[in-house]
Amino acid sequence: MITDDISIPFDVSRIRTDFPTLHRTVNGKDLIYFDNGATSQKPKVVIDAITEYYTNNNANIHRGVHFLSQLATAQYEDARIIIQKYINAPLSEEVLFTKGTTDSINLVANSLGELFTEGDEIIISAMEHHSNIVPWQMLCERKGCILKVIPINEAGELIMDEFDKLLSTKTKLVSITHISNTLGTINPIEEIIEKTHNIGGYVLIDGAQSIQHIKIDVQALDCDFFAFSAHKVFGPTGIGILYGKKEILDQMPPYQGGGDMIAKVTFEKTTYNELPHKFEAGTPNISGGICLGTAISYLSEFDLGAIHAHETELANYAEEKLLEFDGLRIIGTAEKKTSVVSFVVDGIHPFDLGTLLDKQGIAVRTGHHCTQPLMEFYQIPGTVRASFAFYNTKEEIDVFIRAMKRSLNMLR
Amino acid sequence: MTLEEKQQDIIDEFAIFDDWMDKYEYIIELGKELPMISEENKTDDKLIEGCQSRVWLNTDVVDGKMNFTADSDAIITKGIIGLLVRVLDGETPKDVATTKLRFIQEIGLHEHLSPTRSNGLASMVKRMKLSAIAAS
Ligand SMILES: Cc1ncc(COP(=O)(O)O)c(C=O)c1O
């Protein structure tokens, strides 16, 4: 029987050999990297692809008849197609290269936002990253639009009844995170997309925390925009993607002006290039784009279902062990969650815990995670966050728990 | 004890620790022991908002000497504040303004004074120095 399942069986120790950084020491201890929500480590294939690009293939793209320019252009455009296929976008020109999630959201806020008028409403949620709050506030100031916020419950889940109440014919756009970087909550974006479309609004999904954990199919989701950063999905920094539906992107004015985005420039009038180039002014991060393609190809070799199962097991195990500590509280207890474990300990500042864990070789994130309004909701200064990737192990969690015990003994 | 002697004192104290965790254990003890700044002085104008921890600093000049009290919500930050106050409190404005705080580097805690650490300590030292410059 022929099957198209060519994914490699899930083997953590094999996966770990792909990631050089995981094998270094920090403060004399073997590194335990639990800060994957901030950025992921890079597999050797990606690191090699960066070296290969600058060693052999470097040239500017879309501009030269010479061999290297043609080669670099072909590789860059191939990467676009790899990403298009991976997220199942209908057309490759719907896949725009940006600097990352933040840049993608700003693109939509500045370009689609130009079409908004006073009194138009934009809906976000209480658990958004600052990059999905501030661009909309800036737009609201420019255009007189109104920002509405879907509240959450104690568990860190959206209160969908409240969303229903906020939604109206004035709603132009709902911009929402797929997965919360602070809480790990997986939001019911299918329902949000359907309901928003019913009233004629658009939906942007901030996929910064989902692309590396969940199989994304933009056609099945039917979202209008989907944004993510390469660096959180095993690719380089400084590059990311904005997927947008062609019929919407076509109506949107350009965001930045410059080379590559034009069809013809005269001092009287400039006409703009077609998609995707209309939104890709200037020399892009060429190696970044190519190597994001490499990262996505690498990830495609695995069964994301198995990855998700492994990561969920790690998170459940970590939560179970952490809850044995007196006064420890998990922040974010949604029923549907990914591998993010945020917590606070009574009377202990997250910074102190983070510092002591670091001295024991363990990288966690402490602070407000760029979600200050969320910290205000929970009335805490910040959390300690362990966020897992598919290369993490239960053994690492055991070491982490021992380090936690030692740190708490010192701090109490 | 001169300012320089106080620095050397701390360097000698830390010389006995060869392990990071022991060093931090000591800093945490310092942080726990020290009542630093009175609650009524923990006002917003004395607050230095770091991304990771918050620091309060109160500066005064008494009889030609700098007087510092400071506090933090994080205990490690507070312990390091204790060391800084121990070295700089009671010194002349000129000494506070001009002395290089070499002990921080020598006991291996300079990372805490880096602005990128964003725990408020780098800004605190800057404010201490500025207040001394203003008083001299
Ligand atoms: C949910 C979410 N949105 C947006 C961002 C911003 O991503 P970037 O800084 O890569 O643009 C992040 C990254 O921390 C995130 O976690």
PDB file of N, CA and C in Angstrom, chain A residues 45-93:
ATOM      1  N   VAL A  45      20.853  22.060   9.854  1.00  0.00           N
ATOM      2  CA  VAL A  45      20.547  22.315   8.431  1.00  0.00           C
ATOM      3  C   VAL A  45      20.301  23.797   8.171  1.00  0.00           C
ATOM      4  N   VAL A  46      19.687  24.473   9.115  1.00  0.00           N
ATOM      5  CA  VAL A  46      19.427  25.904   8.942  1.00  0.00           C
ATOM      6  C   VAL A  46      20.728  26.699   9.057  1.00  0.00           C
ATOM      7  N   ILE A  47      21.530  26.347  10.057  1.00  0.00           N
ATOM      8  CA  ILE A  47      22.809  27.041  10.248  1.00  0.00           C
ATOM      9  C   ILE A  47      23.679  26.845   9.002  1.00  0.00           C
ATOM     10  N   ASP A  48      23.697  25.626   8.497  1.00  0.00           N
ATOM     11  CA  ASP A  48      24.489  25.333   7.294  1.00  0.00           C
ATOM     12  C   ASP A  48      23.959  26.100   6.082  1.00  0.00           C
ATOM     13  N   ALA A  49      22.636  26.232   6.001  1.00  0.00           N
ATOM     14  CA  ALA A  49      22.050  26.928   4.852  1.00  0.00           C
ATOM     15  C   ALA A  49      22.438  28.409   4.859  1.00  0.00           C
ATOM     16  N   ILE A  50      22.539  28.984   6.070  1.00  0.00           N
ATOM     17  CA  ILE A  50      22.965  30.391   6.168  1.00  0.00           C
ATOM     18  C   ILE A  50      24.398  30.518   5.654  1.00  0.00           C
ATOM     19  N   THR A  51      25.262  29.621   6.125  1.00  0.00           N
ATOM     20  CA  THR A  51      26.666  29.637   5.695  1.00  0.00           C
ATOM     21  C   THR A  51      26.766  29.423   4.185  1.00  0.00           C
ATOM     22  N   GLU A  52      25.999  28.460   3.687  1.00  0.00           N
ATOM     23  CA  GLU A  52      26.032  28.130   2.259  1.00  0.00           C
ATOM     24  C   GLU A  52      25.609  29.350   1.422  1.00  0.00           C
ATOM     25  N   TYR A  53      24.568  30.021   1.881  1.00  0.00           N
ATOM     26  CA  TYR A  53      24.100  31.186   1.123  1.00  0.00           C
ATOM     27  C   TYR A  53      25.210  32.240   1.010  1.00  0.00           C
ATOM     28  N   TYR A  54      25.794  32.586   2.154  1.00  0.00           N
ATOM     29  CA  TYR A  54      26.804  33.645   2.103  1.00  0.00           C
ATOM     30  C   TYR A  54      28.135  33.167   1.533  1.00  0.00           C
ATOM     31  N   THR A  55      28.371  31.856   1.574  1.00  0.00           N
ATOM     32  CA  THR A  55      29.627  31.339   1.033  1.00  0.00           C
ATOM     33  C   THR A  55      29.572  31.250  -0.490  1.00  0.00           C
ATOM     34  N   ASN A  56      28.426  30.793  -1.013  1.00  0.00           N
ATOM     35  CA  ASN A  56      28.386  30.477  -2.445  1.00  0.00           C
ATOM     36  C   ASN A  56      27.364  31.227  -3.276  1.00  0.00           C
ATOM     37  N   ASN A  57      26.268  31.653  -2.672  1.00  0.00           N
ATOM     38  CA  ASN A  57      25.137  32.077  -3.503  1.00  0.00           C
ATOM     39  C   ASN A  57      24.721  33.532  -3.352  1.00  0.00           C
ATOM     40  N   ASN A  58      25.482  34.327  -2.611  1.00  0.00           N
ATOM     41  CA  ASN A  58      25.022  35.682  -2.307  1.00  0.00           C
ATOM     42  C   ASN A  58      24.938  36.601  -3.527  1.00  0.00           C
ATOM     43  N   ALA A  59      23.760  37.174  -3.738  1.00  0.00           N
ATOM     44  CA  ALA A  59      23.563  38.221  -4.750  1.00  0.00           C
ATOM     45  C   ALA A  59      22.233  38.881  -4.435  1.00  0.00           C
ATOM     46  N   ASN A  60      22.014  40.071  -5.009  1.00  0.00           N
ATOM     47  CA  ASN A  60      20.702  40.687  -4.784  1.00  0.00           C
ATOM     48  C   ASN A  60      19.684  40.033  -5.725  1.00  0.00           C
ATOM     49  N   ILE A  61      18.437  40.048  -5.253  1.00  0.00           N
ATOM     50  CA  ILE A  61      17.411  39.299  -5.994  1.00  0.00           C
ATOM     51  C   ILE A  61      16.544  40.224  -6.838  1.00  0.00           C
ATOM     52  N   HIS A  62      15.835  39.637  -7.777  1.00  0.00           N
ATOM     53  CA  HIS A  62      14.871  40.340  -8.627  1.00  0.00           C
ATOM     54  C   HIS A  62      15.511  41.481  -9.414  1.00  0.00           C
ATOM     55  N   ARG A  63      16.835  41.493  -9.539  1.00  0.00           N
ATOM     56  CA  ARG A  63      17.445  42.686 -10.122  1.00  0.00           C
ATOM     57  C   ARG A  63      18.513  42.408 -11.150  1.00  0.00           C
ATOM     58  N   GLY A  64      18.992  41.187 -11.236  1.00  0.00           N
ATOM     59  CA  GLY A  64      20.156  40.992 -12.096  1.00  0.00           C
ATOM     60  C   GLY A  64      19.939  39.896 -13.119  1.00  0.00           C
ATOM     61  N   VAL A  65      20.584  40.033 -14.257  1.00  0.00           N
ATOM     62  CA  VAL A  65      20.519  38.960 -15.245  1.00  0.00           C
ATOM     63  C   VAL A  65      21.626  37.946 -14.984  1.00  0.00           C
ATOM     64  N   HIS A  66      22.534  38.310 -14.104  1.00  0.00           N
ATOM     65  CA  HIS A  66      23.689  37.416 -13.959  1.00  0.00           C
ATOM     66  C   HIS A  66      23.333  36.166 -13.153  1.00  0.00           C
ATOM     67  N   PHE A  67      24.184  35.207 -13.281  1.00  0.00           N
ATOM     68  CA  PHE A  67      23.932  33.878 -12.745  1.00  0.00           C
ATOM     69  C   PHE A  67      23.542  33.876 -11.263  1.00  0.00           C
ATOM     70  N   LEU A  68      24.372  34.560 -10.447  1.00  0.00           N
ATOM     71  CA  LEU A  68      24.140  34.497  -9.001  1.00  0.00           C
ATOM     72  C   LEU A  68      22.829  35.170  -8.611  1.00  0.00           C
ATOM     73  N   SER A  69      22.510  36.266  -9.270  1.00  0.00           N
ATOM     74  CA  SER A  69      21.266  36.942  -8.946  1.00  0.00           C
ATOM     75  C   SER A  69      20.073  36.041  -9.289  1.00  0.00           C
ATOM     76  N   GLN A  70      20.184  35.375 -10.407  1.00  0.00           N
ATOM     77  CA  GLN A  70      19.125  34.445 -10.806  1.00  0.00           C
ATOM     78  C   GLN A  70      18.998  33.307  -9.801  1.00  0.00           C
ATOM     79  N   LEU A  71      20.151  32.823  -9.345  1.00  0.00           N
ATOM     80  CA  LEU A  71      20.158  31.705  -8.403  1.00  0.00           C
ATOM     81  C   LEU A  71      19.537  32.116  -7.066  1.00  0.00           C
ATOM     82  N   ALA A  72      19.982  33.287  -6.553  1.00  0.00           N
ATOM     83  CA  ALA A  72      19.454  33.752  -5.268  1.00  0.00           C
ATOM     84  C   ALA A  72      17.955  34.013  -5.374  1.00  0.00           C
ATOM     85  N   THR A  73      17.533  34.615  -6.492  1.00  0.00           N
ATOM     86  CA  THR A  73      16.111  34.877  -6.693  1.00  0.00           C
ATOM     87  C   THR A  73      15.322  33.566  -6.708  1.00  0.00           C
ATOM     88  N   ALA A  74      15.846  32.585  -7.430  1.00  0.00           N
ATOM     89  CA  ALA A  74      15.147  31.295  -7.514  1.00  0.00           C
ATOM     90  C   ALA A  74      15.026  30.662  -6.133  1.00  0.00           C
ATOM     91  N   GLN A  75      16.094  30.735  -5.352  1.00  0.00           N
ATOM     92  CA  GLN A  75      16.058  30.127  -4.017  1.00  0.00           C
ATOM     93  C   GLN A  75      15.064  30.845  -3.103  1.00  0.00           C
ATOM     94  N   TYR A  76      15.071  32.168  -3.217  1.00  0.00           N
ATOM     95  CA  TYR A  76      14.165  32.972  -2.383  1.00  0.00           C
ATOM     96  C   TYR A  76      12.716  32.661  -2.758  1.00  0.00           C
ATOM     97  N   GLU A  77      12.445  32.590  -4.045  1.00  0.00           N
ATOM     98  CA  GLU A  77      11.074  32.314  -4.482  1.00  0.00           C
ATOM     99  C   GLU A  77      10.683  30.859  -4.212  1.00  0.00           C
ATOM    100  N   ASP A  78      11.661  29.957  -4.260  1.00  0.00           N
ATOM    101  CA  ASP A  78      11.378  28.560  -3.878  1.00  0.00           C
ATOM    102  C   ASP A  78      10.956  28.495  -2.413  1.00  0.00           C
ATOM    103  N   ALA A  79      11.629  29.284  -1.589  1.00  0.00           N
ATOM    104  CA  ALA A  79      11.306  29.287  -0.160  1.00  0.00           C
ATOM    105  C   ALA A  79       9.865  29.753   0.039  1.00  0.00           C
ATOM    106  N   ARG A  80       9.474  30.752  -0.734  1.00  0.00           N
ATOM    107  CA  ARG A  80       8.102  31.249  -0.639  1.00  0.00           C
ATOM    108  C   ARG A  80       7.109  30.105  -0.931  1.00  0.00           C
ATOM    109  N   ILE A  81       7.470  29.292  -1.923  1.00  0.00           N
ATOM    110  CA  ILE A  81       6.564  28.196  -2.295  1.00  0.00           C
ATOM    111  C   ILE A  81       6.542  27.100  -1.222  1.00  0.00           C
ATOM    112  N   ILE A  82       7.703  26.850  -0.621  1.00  0.00           N
ATOM    113  CA  ILE A  82       7.744  25.869   0.477  1.00  0.00           C
ATOM    114  C   ILE A  82       6.797  26.325   1.595  1.00  0.00           C
ATOM    115  N   ILE A  83       6.847  27.612   1.904  1.00  0.00           N
ATOM    116  CA  ILE A  83       6.012  28.149   2.993  1.00  0.00           C
ATOM    117  C   ILE A  83       4.534  28.157   2.565  1.00  0.00           C
ATOM    118  N   GLN A  84       4.299  28.525   1.327  1.00  0.00           N
ATOM    119  CA  GLN A  84       2.925  28.503   0.798  1.00  0.00           C
ATOM    120  C   GLN A  84       2.318  27.113   0.970  1.00  0.00           C
ATOM    121  N   LYS A  85       3.096  26.089   0.562  1.00  0.00           N
ATOM    122  CA  LYS A  85       2.586  24.716   0.647  1.00  0.00           C
ATOM    123  C   LYS A  85       2.364  24.333   2.093  1.00  0.00           C
ATOM    124  N   TYR A  86       3.321  24.766   2.957  1.00  0.00           N
ATOM    125  CA  TYR A  86       3.252  24.337   4.357  1.00  0.00           C
ATOM    126  C   TYR A  86       2.001  24.861   5.051  1.00  0.00           C
ATOM    127  N   ILE A  87       1.632  26.101   4.750  1.00  0.00           N
ATOM    128  CA  ILE A  87       0.433  26.649   5.399  1.00  0.00           C
ATOM    129  C   ILE A  87      -0.792  26.495   4.494  1.00  0.00           C
ATOM    130  N   ASN A  88      -0.579  25.831   3.378  1.00  0.00           N
ATOM    131  CA  ASN A  88      -1.650  25.582   2.398  1.00  0.00           C
ATOM    132  C   ASN A  88      -2.330  26.869   1.912  1.00  0.00           C
ATOM    133  N   ALA A  89      -1.500  27.853   1.593  1.00  0.00           N
ATOM    134  CA  ALA A  89      -2.048  29.069   0.975  1.00  0.00           C
ATOM    135  C   ALA A  89      -2.358  28.758  -0.485  1.00  0.00           C
ATOM    136  N   PRO A  90      -3.468  29.278  -1.013  1.00  0.00           N
ATOM    137  CA  PRO A  90      -3.811  28.979  -2.405  1.00  0.00           C
ATOM    138  C   PRO A  90      -2.754  29.474  -3.397  1.00  0.00           C
ATOM    139  N   LEU A  91      -2.191  30.665  -3.153  1.00  0.00           N
ATOM    140  CA  LEU A  91      -1.279  31.265  -4.128  1.00  0.00           C
ATOM    141  C   LEU A  91       0.016  31.698  -3.454  1.00  0.00           C
ATOM    142  N   SER A  92       1.128  31.586  -4.181  1.00  0.00           N
ATOM    143  CA  SER A  92       2.401  31.967  -3.556  1.00  0.00           C
ATOM    144  C   SER A  92       2.477  33.481  -3.341  1.00  0.00           C
ATOM    145  N   GLU A  93       1.790  34.270  -4.181  1.00  0.00           N
ATOM    146  CA  GLU A  93       1.871  35.724  -3.981  1.00  0.00           C
ATOM    147  C   GLU A  93       1.050  36.192  -2.775  1.00  0.00           C
TER     148      GLU A  93
END
